[in-house]
């Protein structure tokens, strides 16, 4: 489960292309209403993403609903995250509502500079179990998470980051 990046969120299109090449199911969220509910729909090509709510690309109406599995990996957008997995995003709560019933592995993709010691969190905020950065995977929970290292390998592709975004991991991290 991926997201279509907006603003300063990490672009996961390389993760989607890698997953499609490996024959994996890729799903993106679609806002169901303005009250904060969303569902994921299977997307088999980037052309199946169309402008949706809040001008964020969403699965087209002909995409099939994603069927939940216990081994699913949901990569959540975040502008910042703390050591406990509390995220700072755009504040609508869509992912908090979704993660409440999600039984798979949750992770957020965040720039290294977006990891904070502590962030404010309310009782309805749902933390993620893992944080994926260009320099590694950090675990907020004490349990082993399956699937996160594979996603990290794609996100950590410095050639992709440099070519597509102008950001060069070598400028920030020791190789």
PDB file of C-alpha atoms in Angstrom:
ATOM      1  CA  UNK A   1       0.000   0.000   0.000  1.00  0.00           C
ATOM      2  CA  UNK A   2       1.569   3.234  -1.179  1.00  0.00           C
ATOM      3  CA  UNK A   3       0.618   6.890  -1.443  1.00  0.00           C
ATOM      4  CA  UNK A   4       0.936   9.512  -4.162  1.00  0.00           C
ATOM      5  CA  UNK A   5       3.320  12.134  -2.780  1.00  0.00           C
ATOM      6  CA  UNK A   6       2.356  15.760  -2.401  1.00  0.00           C
ATOM      7  CA  UNK A   7       4.419  18.707  -1.261  1.00  0.00           C
ATOM      8  CA  UNK A   8       7.544  17.639   0.619  1.00  0.00           C
ATOM      9  CA  UNK A   9       6.539  13.978   1.027  1.00  0.00           C
ATOM     10  CA  UNK A  10       8.896  11.324  -0.348  1.00  0.00           C
ATOM     11  CA  UNK A  11       7.931  10.190  -3.848  1.00  0.00           C
ATOM     12  CA  UNK A  12       7.364   6.413  -3.888  1.00  0.00           C
ATOM     13  CA  UNK A  13       6.861   5.983  -7.635  1.00  0.00           C
ATOM     14  CA  UNK A  14      10.119   3.967  -7.860  1.00  0.00           C
ATOM     15  CA  UNK A  15       8.759   1.609  -5.185  1.00  0.00           C
ATOM     16  CA  UNK A  16       5.568   1.144  -7.225  1.00  0.00           C
ATOM     17  CA  UNK A  17       7.494   0.435 -10.449  1.00  0.00           C
ATOM     18  CA  UNK A  18       9.721  -2.085  -8.629  1.00  0.00           C
ATOM     19  CA  UNK A  19       6.689  -3.831  -7.123  1.00  0.00           C
ATOM     20  CA  UNK A  20       4.914  -3.994 -10.494  1.00  0.00           C
ATOM     21  CA  UNK A  21       8.069  -5.444 -12.085  1.00  0.00           C
ATOM     22  CA  UNK A  22       8.073  -8.165  -9.398  1.00  0.00           C
ATOM     23  CA  UNK A  23       4.388  -8.958  -9.931  1.00  0.00           C
ATOM     24  CA  UNK A  24       3.285  -7.579  -6.564  1.00  0.00           C
ATOM     25  CA  UNK A  25      -0.046  -5.944  -5.856  1.00  0.00           C
ATOM     26  CA  UNK A  26       0.172  -2.166  -5.515  1.00  0.00           C
ATOM     27  CA  UNK A  27      -2.705  -0.174  -4.070  1.00  0.00           C
ATOM     28  CA  UNK A  28      -3.236   3.538  -3.468  1.00  0.00           C
ATOM     29  CA  UNK A  29      -5.810   5.285  -1.279  1.00  0.00           C
ATOM     30  CA  UNK A  30      -8.926   7.040  -2.460  1.00  0.00           C
ATOM     31  CA  UNK A  31     -10.737   9.449  -0.161  1.00  0.00           C
ATOM     32  CA  UNK A  32     -14.282   8.189   0.255  1.00  0.00           C
ATOM     33  CA  UNK A  33     -15.628  11.382   1.759  1.00  0.00           C
ATOM     34  CA  UNK A  34     -14.517  14.663   3.286  1.00  0.00           C
ATOM     35  CA  UNK A  35     -14.972  13.298   6.830  1.00  0.00           C
ATOM     36  CA  UNK A  36     -11.681  11.437   6.815  1.00  0.00           C
ATOM     37  CA  UNK A  37     -12.372   7.957   5.473  1.00  0.00           C
ATOM     38  CA  UNK A  38     -10.394   6.311   2.704  1.00  0.00           C
ATOM     39  CA  UNK A  39      -9.981   2.893   1.131  1.00  0.00           C
ATOM     40  CA  UNK A  40      -7.209   1.392  -0.992  1.00  0.00           C
ATOM     41  CA  UNK A  41      -7.682   0.333  -4.605  1.00  0.00           C
ATOM     42  CA  UNK A  42      -5.406  -1.813  -6.771  1.00  0.00           C
ATOM     43  CA  UNK A  43      -3.450   0.167  -9.375  1.00  0.00           C
ATOM     44  CA  UNK A  44      -1.535  -1.682 -12.095  1.00  0.00           C
ATOM     45  CA  UNK A  45      -0.028   1.303 -13.947  1.00  0.00           C
ATOM     46  CA  UNK A  46       0.659   4.939 -13.031  1.00  0.00           C
ATOM     47  CA  UNK A  47      -1.855   6.007 -15.675  1.00  0.00           C
ATOM     48  CA  UNK A  48      -4.621   4.613 -13.435  1.00  0.00           C
ATOM     49  CA  UNK A  49      -3.986   7.446 -10.963  1.00  0.00           C
ATOM     50  CA  UNK A  50      -6.190  10.493 -11.589  1.00  0.00           C
ATOM     51  CA  UNK A  51      -6.611  13.794  -9.764  1.00  0.00           C
ATOM     52  CA  UNK A  52      -8.776  13.200  -6.739  1.00  0.00           C
ATOM     53  CA  UNK A  53      -9.658  14.783  -3.427  1.00  0.00           C
ATOM     54  CA  UNK A  54      -7.415  17.657  -2.352  1.00  0.00           C
ATOM     55  CA  UNK A  55      -5.804  17.451  -5.855  1.00  0.00           C
ATOM     56  CA  UNK A  56      -3.946  14.284  -4.771  1.00  0.00           C
ATOM     57  CA  UNK A  57      -3.663  11.513  -7.397  1.00  0.00           C
ATOM     58  CA  UNK A  58      -6.040   8.656  -6.545  1.00  0.00           C
ATOM     59  CA  UNK A  59      -6.997   5.362  -8.196  1.00  0.00           C
ATOM     60  CA  UNK A  60      -9.466   5.822 -11.057  1.00  0.00           C
ATOM     61  CA  UNK A  61     -13.049   4.683 -10.551  1.00  0.00           C
ATOM     62  CA  UNK A  62     -12.432   1.463 -12.518  1.00  0.00           C
ATOM     63  CA  UNK A  63      -9.748   0.215 -10.094  1.00  0.00           C
ATOM     64  CA  UNK A  64     -10.769  -2.747  -7.938  1.00  0.00           C
ATOM     65  CA  UNK A  65     -10.831  -2.500  -4.126  1.00  0.00           C
ATOM     66  CA  UNK A  66      -7.750  -3.870  -2.370  1.00  0.00           C
ATOM     67  CA  UNK A  67      -8.452  -6.997  -0.330  1.00  0.00           C
ATOM     68  CA  UNK A  68      -6.764  -6.788   3.117  1.00  0.00           C
ATOM     69  CA  UNK A  69      -4.059  -9.317   3.956  1.00  0.00           C
ATOM     70  CA  UNK A  70      -2.144  -9.751   7.209  1.00  0.00           C
ATOM     71  CA  UNK A  71       1.211  -9.569   5.397  1.00  0.00           C
ATOM     72  CA  UNK A  72       0.516  -6.209   3.699  1.00  0.00           C
ATOM     73  CA  UNK A  73       2.956  -3.319   4.026  1.00  0.00           C
ATOM     74  CA  UNK A  74       1.400   0.137   4.242  1.00  0.00           C
ATOM     75  CA  UNK A  75       3.852   2.995   3.661  1.00  0.00           C
ATOM     76  CA  UNK A  76       2.325   6.139   5.119  1.00  0.00           C
ATOM     77  CA  UNK A  77       3.284   9.701   4.175  1.00  0.00           C
ATOM     78  CA  UNK A  78       4.924  11.876   6.816  1.00  0.00           C
ATOM     79  CA  UNK A  79       6.653  15.216   6.997  1.00  0.00           C
ATOM     80  CA  UNK A  80       8.166  14.233  10.339  1.00  0.00           C
ATOM     81  CA  UNK A  81       8.093  11.262  12.705  1.00  0.00           C
ATOM     82  CA  UNK A  82       9.367  10.674  16.237  1.00  0.00           C
ATOM     83  CA  UNK A  83      11.037   7.666  17.868  1.00  0.00           C
ATOM     84  CA  UNK A  84       7.616   6.349  18.917  1.00  0.00           C
ATOM     85  CA  UNK A  85       6.236   6.350  15.387  1.00  0.00           C
ATOM     86  CA  UNK A  86       4.039   9.418  15.856  1.00  0.00           C
ATOM     87  CA  UNK A  87       3.720  11.223  12.534  1.00  0.00           C
ATOM     88  CA  UNK A  88       3.294  14.790  11.463  1.00  0.00           C
ATOM     89  CA  UNK A  89       1.417  15.114   8.194  1.00  0.00           C
ATOM     90  CA  UNK A  90      -1.168  17.398   6.685  1.00  0.00           C
ATOM     91  CA  UNK A  91      -3.563  16.882   9.588  1.00  0.00           C
ATOM     92  CA  UNK A  92      -6.739  15.380   8.156  1.00  0.00           C
ATOM     93  CA  UNK A  93      -6.495  12.040  10.030  1.00  0.00           C
ATOM     94  CA  UNK A  94      -7.255   9.793   7.044  1.00  0.00           C
ATOM     95  CA  UNK A  95      -4.333   7.441   7.786  1.00  0.00           C
ATOM     96  CA  UNK A  96      -5.074   7.361  11.526  1.00  0.00           C
ATOM     97  CA  UNK A  97      -8.593   6.142  10.761  1.00  0.00           C
ATOM     98  CA  UNK A  98      -7.287   3.569   8.271  1.00  0.00           C
ATOM     99  CA  UNK A  99      -4.479   2.270  10.519  1.00  0.00           C
ATOM    100  CA  UNK A 100      -6.902   1.705  13.397  1.00  0.00           C
ATOM    101  CA  UNK A 101      -8.110  -1.523  11.730  1.00  0.00           C
ATOM    102  CA  UNK A 102      -5.058  -2.301   9.578  1.00  0.00           C
ATOM    103  CA  UNK A 103      -3.501  -5.676  10.498  1.00  0.00           C
ATOM    104  CA  UNK A 104      -0.368  -5.531   8.348  1.00  0.00           C
ATOM    105  CA  UNK A 105       2.967  -3.747   8.800  1.00  0.00           C
ATOM    106  CA  UNK A 106       2.974   0.042   8.906  1.00  0.00           C
ATOM    107  CA  UNK A 107       5.906   2.265   8.008  1.00  0.00           C
ATOM    108  CA  UNK A 108       6.412   5.852   6.995  1.00  0.00           C
ATOM    109  CA  UNK A 109       8.845   7.179   4.455  1.00  0.00           C
ATOM    110  CA  UNK A 110      10.569  10.279   5.778  1.00  0.00           C
ATOM    111  CA  UNK A 111      13.716  12.248   5.107  1.00  0.00           C
ATOM    112  CA  UNK A 112      16.380  11.707   7.776  1.00  0.00           C
ATOM    113  CA  UNK A 113      16.065  15.352   8.825  1.00  0.00           C
ATOM    114  CA  UNK A 114      12.358  14.683   9.503  1.00  0.00           C
ATOM    115  CA  UNK A 115      13.030  12.375  12.459  1.00  0.00           C
ATOM    116  CA  UNK A 116      12.311  14.208  15.683  1.00  0.00           C
ATOM    117  CA  UNK A 117      12.906  13.243  19.294  1.00  0.00           C
ATOM    118  CA  UNK A 118       9.267  13.829  20.146  1.00  0.00           C
ATOM    119  CA  UNK A 119       6.128  15.063  18.379  1.00  0.00           C
ATOM    120  CA  UNK A 120       2.752  15.989  19.829  1.00  0.00           C
ATOM    121  CA  UNK A 121       0.228  13.158  19.645  1.00  0.00           C
ATOM    122  CA  UNK A 122      -3.417  12.848  20.623  1.00  0.00           C
ATOM    123  CA  UNK A 123      -5.378   9.749  21.612  1.00  0.00           C
ATOM    124  CA  UNK A 124      -6.697   9.300  18.042  1.00  0.00           C
ATOM    125  CA  UNK A 125      -3.220   9.396  16.451  1.00  0.00           C
ATOM    126  CA  UNK A 126      -2.033   5.944  15.356  1.00  0.00           C
ATOM    127  CA  UNK A 127       1.768   5.563  15.275  1.00  0.00           C
ATOM    128  CA  UNK A 128       3.612   3.571  12.623  1.00  0.00           C
ATOM    129  CA  UNK A 129       5.837   0.628  13.536  1.00  0.00           C
ATOM    130  CA  UNK A 130       8.758   1.597  11.264  1.00  0.00           C
ATOM    131  CA  UNK A 131      10.430   4.621   9.725  1.00  0.00           C
ATOM    132  CA  UNK A 132      12.144   4.266   6.348  1.00  0.00           C
ATOM    133  CA  UNK A 133      14.869   6.792   5.537  1.00  0.00           C
ATOM    134  CA  UNK A 134      17.641   6.893   2.958  1.00  0.00           C
ATOM    135  CA  UNK A 135      20.082   5.696   5.606  1.00  0.00           C
ATOM    136  CA  UNK A 136      18.098   2.756   6.946  1.00  0.00           C
ATOM    137  CA  UNK A 137      14.997   1.409   8.616  1.00  0.00           C
ATOM    138  CA  UNK A 138      14.242   2.389  12.183  1.00  0.00           C
ATOM    139  CA  UNK A 139      11.770   0.393  14.203  1.00  0.00           C
ATOM    140  CA  UNK A 140       9.421   2.109  16.623  1.00  0.00           C
ATOM    141  CA  UNK A 141       8.002  -1.208  17.848  1.00  0.00           C
ATOM    142  CA  UNK A 142       9.993  -4.048  19.421  1.00  0.00           C
ATOM    143  CA  UNK A 143       8.662  -6.635  16.981  1.00  0.00           C
ATOM    144  CA  UNK A 144      10.295  -7.902  13.767  1.00  0.00           C
ATOM    145  CA  UNK A 145       8.591  -6.455  10.697  1.00  0.00           C
ATOM    146  CA  UNK A 146       8.523  -8.339   7.393  1.00  0.00           C
ATOM    147  CA  UNK A 147       8.685  -6.498   4.074  1.00  0.00           C
ATOM    148  CA  UNK A 148      10.239  -3.241   5.246  1.00  0.00           C
ATOM    149  CA  UNK A 149      13.801  -3.994   4.110  1.00  0.00           C
ATOM    150  CA  UNK A 150      12.624  -4.631   0.556  1.00  0.00           C
ATOM    151  CA  UNK A 151      10.860  -1.262   0.425  1.00  0.00           C
ATOM    152  CA  UNK A 152      13.948   0.394   1.894  1.00  0.00           C
ATOM    153  CA  UNK A 153      16.137  -1.050  -0.858  1.00  0.00           C
ATOM    154  CA  UNK A 154      14.105   0.800  -3.467  1.00  0.00           C
ATOM    155  CA  UNK A 155      13.764   4.051  -1.514  1.00  0.00           C
ATOM    156  CA  UNK A 156      17.503   4.007  -0.837  1.00  0.00           C
ATOM    157  CA  UNK A 157      18.337   4.056  -4.550  1.00  0.00           C
ATOM    158  CA  UNK A 158      20.578   7.142  -4.613  1.00  0.00           C
ATOM    159  CA  UNK A 159      20.698   7.134  -8.423  1.00  0.00           C
ATOM    160  CA  UNK A 160      16.905   7.408  -8.565  1.00  0.00           C
ATOM    161  CA  UNK A 161      16.780  10.119  -5.904  1.00  0.00           C
ATOM    162  CA  UNK A 162      19.502  12.137  -7.597  1.00  0.00           C
ATOM    163  CA  UNK A 163      18.076  11.736 -11.100  1.00  0.00           C
ATOM    164  CA  UNK A 164      14.423  12.337 -10.322  1.00  0.00           C
ATOM    165  CA  UNK A 165      14.458  14.817  -7.437  1.00  0.00           C
ATOM    166  CA  UNK A 166      17.835  16.519  -7.507  1.00  0.00           C
ATOM    167  CA  UNK A 167      18.477  15.196  -4.004  1.00  0.00           C
ATOM    168  CA  UNK A 168      21.755  13.326  -3.599  1.00  0.00           C
ATOM    169  CA  UNK A 169      22.026  10.927  -0.654  1.00  0.00           C
ATOM    170  CA  UNK A 170      25.820  11.020  -0.934  1.00  0.00           C
ATOM    171  CA  UNK A 171      25.758  14.697   0.020  1.00  0.00           C
ATOM    172  CA  UNK A 172      24.080  13.904   3.323  1.00  0.00           C
ATOM    173  CA  UNK A 173      25.258  10.439   4.356  1.00  0.00           C
ATOM    174  CA  UNK A 174      28.502   8.517   4.498  1.00  0.00           C
ATOM    175  CA  UNK A 175      28.470   5.783   1.865  1.00  0.00           C
TER     176      UNK A 175
END
